[in-house]
Amino acid sequence: NTGGVRNTPTGAVRNNVFAENKSLLPWPVDKYNLVAAKFGIHNYPSLSNIEVENLGIEILTTRNERVKSVFEGKVSRIVQDPDMGWVVVVEHDDYLCVYARLQNVLVKVGNRVKARAVLGTVGLNRDGYPMLQFQIWKQRQNLNPEDWLAKNTGN
């Protein structure tokens, strides 16, 4: 037993147009336990019904898991955030993918990356769990990454 760790779907990208690969993109990590926080607005009754908006998804994975680009593109931004660790943004035409909570970064701004290129490794969230925050944006609109990532086909 691997403690619930599963392989992520590898995806079968159709072509080099990001928008035409919805539901086909490979996951940004090879192994995951679960999507710990879904996209969208969530109500937390234990926090006096506070609503929190998740701009992407939180993927619980394994310690030091390599984070990979889901599609070919250009690294447009790398920032270090007190809450999110290292954040890498990769441009794909009108779309951006945001990979946050990295403990280190292996690319530089301006690098062209292929799909599955290693961007860095997953860091820990505040509770000490290896967690990747993954977002997809079209211009200024954030999209649900689970609609874009390949689906599990029975494994």
Short mmCIF file of C-alpha atoms in Angstrom, two decimals:
data_model
loop_
_atom_site.label_atom_id
_atom_site.label_comp_id
_atom_site.label_asym_id
_atom_site.label_seq_id
_atom_site.Cartn_x
_atom_site.Cartn_y
_atom_site.Cartn_z
CA ASN A 1 0.00 0.00 0.00
CA THR A 2 1.35 3.42 -0.98
CA GLY A 3 -0.74 5.32 1.56
CA GLY A 4 -3.28 6.52 -0.97
CA VAL A 5 -0.71 7.94 -3.38
CA ARG A 6 -1.83 7.47 -6.98
CA ASN A 7 -0.33 8.20 -10.35
CA THR A 8 -1.90 11.16 -12.08
CA PRO A 9 -3.44 10.74 -15.54
CA THR A 10 -0.79 11.42 -18.17
CA GLY A 11 -3.11 13.09 -20.67
CA ALA A 12 -2.95 12.93 -24.45
CA VAL A 13 -2.40 16.46 -25.75
CA ARG A 14 -3.97 16.91 -29.18
CA ASN A 15 -1.88 19.72 -30.66
CA ASN A 16 0.02 22.88 -29.71
CA VAL A 17 -3.08 25.07 -29.17
CA PHE A 18 -3.76 25.31 -25.43
CA ALA A 19 -7.48 26.09 -25.81
CA GLU A 20 -8.07 22.90 -27.83
CA ASN A 21 -6.69 20.65 -25.10
CA LYS A 22 -9.36 21.09 -22.42
CA SER A 23 -9.68 17.87 -20.34
CA LEU A 24 -6.51 16.45 -21.96
CA LEU A 25 -3.63 18.19 -20.14
CA PRO A 26 -1.24 16.10 -18.06
CA TRP A 27 -1.24 16.86 -14.35
CA PRO A 28 1.52 19.11 -12.97
CA VAL A 29 2.70 16.31 -10.63
CA ASP A 30 3.14 12.59 -11.32
CA LYS A 31 1.82 11.43 -7.95
CA TYR A 32 -1.01 12.72 -5.79
CA ASN A 33 -3.14 11.75 -2.82
CA LEU A 34 -6.12 13.95 -3.60
CA VAL A 35 -7.33 17.37 -4.62
CA ALA A 36 -7.42 18.79 -1.10
CA ALA A 37 -9.21 22.02 -1.99
CA LYS A 38 -11.43 22.44 -5.02
CA PHE A 39 -11.77 25.52 -7.23
CA GLY A 40 -14.29 28.22 -6.37
CA ILE A 41 -15.98 29.73 -3.32
CA HIS A 42 -16.25 27.58 -0.21
CA ASN A 43 -18.15 28.24 2.99
CA TYR A 44 -16.41 27.27 6.23
CA PRO A 45 -19.03 26.83 8.99
CA SER A 46 -16.25 26.23 11.55
CA LEU A 47 -14.94 29.74 10.77
CA SER A 48 -18.24 31.52 11.50
CA ASN A 49 -19.40 30.86 7.92
CA ILE A 50 -16.50 32.67 6.32
CA GLU A 51 -16.40 32.30 2.54
CA VAL A 52 -13.02 31.65 0.95
CA GLU A 53 -12.35 31.72 -2.77
CA ASN A 54 -9.83 29.27 -4.16
CA LEU A 55 -8.46 30.60 -7.46
CA GLY A 56 -7.24 27.13 -8.43
CA ILE A 57 -6.92 23.70 -6.85
CA GLU A 58 -4.71 22.42 -4.04
CA ILE A 59 -3.11 19.09 -4.94
CA LEU A 60 -1.83 17.04 -2.01
CA THR A 61 1.18 15.13 -3.32
CA THR A 62 4.38 13.54 -2.05
CA ARG A 63 7.31 15.35 -0.45
CA ASN A 64 9.81 16.80 -2.98
CA GLU A 65 7.52 15.83 -5.89
CA ARG A 66 8.66 17.40 -9.16
CA VAL A 67 6.30 20.05 -10.56
CA LYS A 68 5.99 19.92 -14.35
CA SER A 69 4.57 22.27 -16.95
CA VAL A 70 1.23 20.97 -18.23
CA PHE A 71 1.83 22.44 -21.72
CA GLU A 72 4.57 24.04 -23.76
CA GLY A 73 4.99 27.74 -23.12
CA LYS A 74 7.18 30.53 -21.84
CA VAL A 75 8.05 31.25 -18.20
CA SER A 76 6.73 34.80 -17.77
CA ARG A 77 7.11 35.35 -14.05
CA ILE A 78 8.75 33.93 -10.96
CA VAL A 79 8.01 35.44 -7.56
CA GLN A 80 8.52 34.46 -3.95
CA ASP A 81 5.44 34.92 -1.80
CA PRO A 82 5.39 34.67 2.03
CA ASP A 83 2.28 32.42 1.95
CA MET A 84 2.76 30.61 -1.36
CA GLY A 85 6.52 30.03 -1.51
CA TRP A 86 7.94 30.19 -5.00
CA VAL A 87 5.37 30.89 -7.72
CA VAL A 88 6.07 30.16 -11.40
CA VAL A 89 3.80 31.51 -14.16
CA VAL A 90 3.92 29.92 -17.62
CA GLU A 91 2.24 31.63 -20.60
CA HIS A 92 0.42 29.67 -23.29
CA ASP A 93 -0.94 32.26 -25.76
CA ASP A 94 -4.00 33.83 -24.03
CA TYR A 95 -3.70 31.42 -21.10
CA LEU A 96 -1.53 31.37 -17.98
CA CYS A 97 -0.77 28.46 -15.68
CA VAL A 98 0.27 29.32 -12.14
CA TYR A 99 2.27 26.82 -10.08
CA ALA A 100 2.48 27.96 -6.46
CA ARG A 101 3.97 26.70 -3.20
CA LEU A 102 7.21 25.47 -4.75
CA GLN A 103 10.23 25.02 -2.47
CA ASN A 104 12.64 25.67 -5.33
CA VAL A 105 12.60 26.71 -8.98
CA LEU A 106 14.64 25.17 -11.79
CA VAL A 107 13.69 27.60 -14.60
CA LYS A 108 14.25 31.30 -15.32
CA VAL A 109 11.97 34.05 -16.63
CA GLY A 110 12.04 33.93 -20.43
CA ASN A 111 12.73 30.18 -20.64
CA ARG A 112 10.69 28.30 -23.22
CA VAL A 113 9.49 25.04 -21.69
CA LYS A 114 8.04 21.91 -23.23
CA ALA A 115 5.09 20.03 -21.76
CA ARG A 116 6.28 17.95 -18.77
CA ALA A 117 9.40 20.13 -18.27
CA VAL A 118 10.35 20.24 -14.58
CA LEU A 119 9.74 23.72 -13.11
CA GLY A 120 10.75 22.96 -9.52
CA THR A 121 9.67 20.84 -6.56
CA VAL A 122 6.64 21.02 -4.28
CA GLY A 123 6.99 22.81 -0.97
CA LEU A 124 4.97 22.42 2.22
CA ASN A 125 1.83 24.31 3.18
CA ARG A 126 1.39 25.93 6.61
CA ASP A 127 0.31 22.60 8.09
CA GLY A 128 3.44 20.83 6.82
CA TYR A 129 1.82 18.91 3.95
CA PRO A 130 3.36 18.79 0.45
CA MET A 131 0.76 20.79 -1.47
CA LEU A 132 0.76 22.37 -4.92
CA GLN A 133 -1.57 25.28 -5.70
CA PHE A 134 -2.33 25.11 -9.44
CA GLN A 135 -4.29 27.76 -11.34
CA ILE A 136 -5.31 28.34 -14.96
CA TRP A 137 -6.25 31.80 -16.23
CA LYS A 138 -7.56 33.09 -19.54
CA GLN A 139 -6.59 36.75 -19.51
CA ARG A 140 -8.16 37.97 -16.23
CA GLN A 141 -10.63 35.10 -15.75
CA ASN A 142 -9.63 32.19 -13.55
CA LEU A 143 -10.77 28.76 -14.75
CA ASN A 144 -11.33 25.47 -12.94
CA PRO A 145 -8.13 23.46 -13.52
CA GLU A 146 -10.00 20.17 -13.05
CA ASP A 147 -11.90 20.93 -16.28
CA TRP A 148 -8.56 21.12 -18.12
CA LEU A 149 -6.61 18.23 -16.61
CA ALA A 150 -6.89 14.67 -17.94
CA LYS A 151 -9.36 12.48 -16.10
CA ASN A 152 -8.54 9.24 -14.35
CA THR A 153 -9.55 6.31 -16.51
CA GLY A 154 -9.98 3.62 -13.93
CA ASN A 155 -6.61 3.47 -12.12
#
